[in-house]
């Protein structure tokens, strides 16, 4: 621009000087013909100068206190105003665009702004017209705000459900699009309105997450016939393991929708618990009892001692076997538990009915280990020796009932 101005600095004074000389000559001339000739020469010189330099008459647009553009005609400003109205899409634009003043100037063609440039200049110099962004959800216009405001609110919503320390990507569940444009400042929604609209949008957040997950140990039972039924010992103490699991997680508004495993690595392998259980039947040889009933002895070998026999002076209905408190009491044969509970003088008591209709009774227990209705197998622990009910010391009161009548239990368990 400065170079072009330099042309005018040289050319315009030259033209003006020429015109002054002509005018002075014409003034001093006494001949009308001479004056006419000089006037023609002056005009030709002026036109020739303009043609030679490319300079022309134009208008500086004085708008809102400053020069905002150079137009070739006042109509060009009106054309630009029509363009602004079209860009903003609001006929109220006319009421906020100020009336410009035009200053005549001489300039080069290339210094004259095109209509779009003039329109942009009008927008940039009119506070009531602003650039903004329209928000569309599923194709419907829902808000319109300053671009920075809308962008900030949208990003804030999209990041709302990010998990700290994890790389997250997110998008809206709805189809959300934006479009930039020009608006009347008074038409823009405020931040609160934009936040309300945007906060109603659902956010789909995806992330890859790695977590350590506890792996519980299994319990493995090993049996041994070197130990009696009821023997139980933990040979190996179990320990939980840890797996490092990587998952792709999809959330909607912070609620997990799906987790897909993409990797799993063992950090610490679990140690399975090993439990040893005895299977040997106590006093199995004794079980070959009278009448081939096949009862086993109701207490572990070596724990007991007969303290009272059947039918002694007090009409004793069973056999008393003294044993330490807590000693296991075994079902002498398979059967169904028909009683397990408190039974007056018997204290805690279990009654088992066997398949042949016989019943066996186990009384004064410290603790019961079966329930009415249970089917128990031979050798299963059904109670623990105690001294509940009418009892003077820890012992098992054992009865055998055949056809509804008590019989001497001794032969059935090979005592006697
Ligand atoms: Zn007794």
PDB file of N, CA and C and ligand atoms in Angstrom, residues 307-309 312 314 316-321 346 363-364 390 395-399, ligand 1:
ATOM      1  N   UNK A 307     -19.986 -97.808  81.389  1.00  0.00           N
ATOM      2  CA  UNK A 307     -20.214 -97.339  82.762  1.00  0.00           C
ATOM      3  C   UNK A 307     -21.546 -97.841  83.322  1.00  0.00           C
ATOM      4  N   UNK A 308     -22.444 -98.314  82.456  1.00  0.00           N
ATOM      5  CA  UNK A 308     -23.692 -98.909  82.947  1.00  0.00           C
ATOM      6  C   UNK A 308     -24.279 -99.795  81.858  1.00  0.00           C
ATOM      7  N   UNK A 309     -24.720-100.990  82.261  1.00  0.00           N
ATOM      8  CA  UNK A 309     -25.289-101.943  81.306  1.00  0.00           C
ATOM      9  C   UNK A 309     -26.803-101.790  81.234  1.00  0.00           C
ATOM     10  N   UNK A 312     -30.051-102.672  84.280  1.00  0.00           N
ATOM     11  CA  UNK A 312     -29.549-102.759  85.657  1.00  0.00           C
ATOM     12  C   UNK A 312     -30.684-102.447  86.627  1.00  0.00           C
ATOM     13  N   UNK A 314     -32.072-100.149  87.968  1.00  0.00           N
ATOM     14  CA  UNK A 314     -32.970 -98.987  87.775  1.00  0.00           C
ATOM     15  C   UNK A 314     -33.711 -99.074  86.441  1.00  0.00           C
ATOM     16  N   UNK A 316     -32.613 -99.730  83.431  1.00  0.00           N
ATOM     17  CA  UNK A 316     -31.873 -98.950  82.441  1.00  0.00           C
ATOM     18  C   UNK A 316     -32.162 -99.471  81.036  1.00  0.00           C
ATOM     19  N   UNK A 317     -32.605 -98.577  80.162  1.00  0.00           N
ATOM     20  CA  UNK A 317     -33.048 -98.995  78.832  1.00  0.00           C
ATOM     21  C   UNK A 317     -31.919 -99.043  77.796  1.00  0.00           C
ATOM     22  N   UNK A 318     -30.716 -98.609  78.193  1.00  0.00           N
ATOM     23  CA  UNK A 318     -29.646 -98.582  77.203  1.00  0.00           C
ATOM     24  C   UNK A 318     -28.322 -98.983  77.795  1.00  0.00           C
ATOM     25  N   UNK A 319     -27.293 -98.655  77.074  1.00  0.00           N
ATOM     26  CA  UNK A 319     -25.927 -98.972  77.461  1.00  0.00           C
ATOM     27  C   UNK A 319     -25.193 -97.637  77.605  1.00  0.00           C
ATOM     28  N   UNK A 320     -24.556 -97.439  78.757  1.00  0.00           N
ATOM     29  CA  UNK A 320     -23.828 -96.176  78.949  1.00  0.00           C
ATOM     30  C   UNK A 320     -22.348 -96.383  78.639  1.00  0.00           C
ATOM     31  N   UNK A 321     -21.844 -95.535  77.797  1.00  0.00           N
ATOM     32  CA  UNK A 321     -20.428 -95.612  77.404  1.00  0.00           C
ATOM     33  C   UNK A 321     -19.759 -94.300  77.805  1.00  0.00           C
ATOM     34  N   UNK A 346     -33.140 -87.194  78.495  1.00  0.00           N
ATOM     35  CA  UNK A 346     -32.134 -87.623  77.527  1.00  0.00           C
ATOM     36  C   UNK A 346     -31.191 -86.482  77.116  1.00  0.00           C
ATOM     37  N   UNK A 363     -28.047 -90.460  73.400  1.00  0.00           N
ATOM     38  CA  UNK A 363     -28.517 -89.424  74.321  1.00  0.00           C
ATOM     39  C   UNK A 363     -27.387 -88.736  75.093  1.00  0.00           C
ATOM     40  N   UNK A 364     -27.768 -87.624  75.746  1.00  0.00           N
ATOM     41  CA  UNK A 364     -26.894 -86.784  76.597  1.00  0.00           C
ATOM     42  C   UNK A 364     -25.813 -86.034  75.800  1.00  0.00           C
ATOM     43  N   UNK A 390     -30.565 -85.784  82.211  1.00  0.00           N
ATOM     44  CA  UNK A 390     -30.350 -86.499  83.474  1.00  0.00           C
ATOM     45  C   UNK A 390     -29.058 -87.301  83.369  1.00  0.00           C
ATOM     46  N   UNK A 395     -20.978 -89.043  78.906  1.00  0.00           N
ATOM     47  CA  UNK A 395     -21.129 -90.408  78.406  1.00  0.00           C
ATOM     48  C   UNK A 395     -22.184 -90.462  77.311  1.00  0.00           C
ATOM     49  N   UNK A 396     -22.153 -91.520  76.528  1.00  0.00           N
ATOM     50  CA  UNK A 396     -23.187 -91.764  75.516  1.00  0.00           C
ATOM     51  C   UNK A 396     -24.153 -92.810  76.073  1.00  0.00           C
ATOM     52  N   UNK A 397     -25.423 -92.461  76.127  1.00  0.00           N
ATOM     53  CA  UNK A 397     -26.468 -93.431  76.469  1.00  0.00           C
ATOM     54  C   UNK A 397     -26.995 -93.956  75.143  1.00  0.00           C
ATOM     55  N   UNK A 398     -26.769 -95.247  74.856  1.00  0.00           N
ATOM     56  CA  UNK A 398     -27.082 -95.835  73.550  1.00  0.00           C
ATOM     57  C   UNK A 398     -28.172 -96.885  73.699  1.00  0.00           C
ATOM     58  N   UNK A 399     -29.248 -96.751  72.877  1.00  0.00           N
ATOM     59  CA  UNK A 399     -30.349 -97.722  72.927  1.00  0.00           C
ATOM     60  C   UNK A 399     -30.556 -98.335  71.554  1.00  0.00           C
TER      61      UNK A 399
HETATM   62 ZN1  LIG B   1     -27.921 -94.573  80.387  1.00  0.00          ZN
END
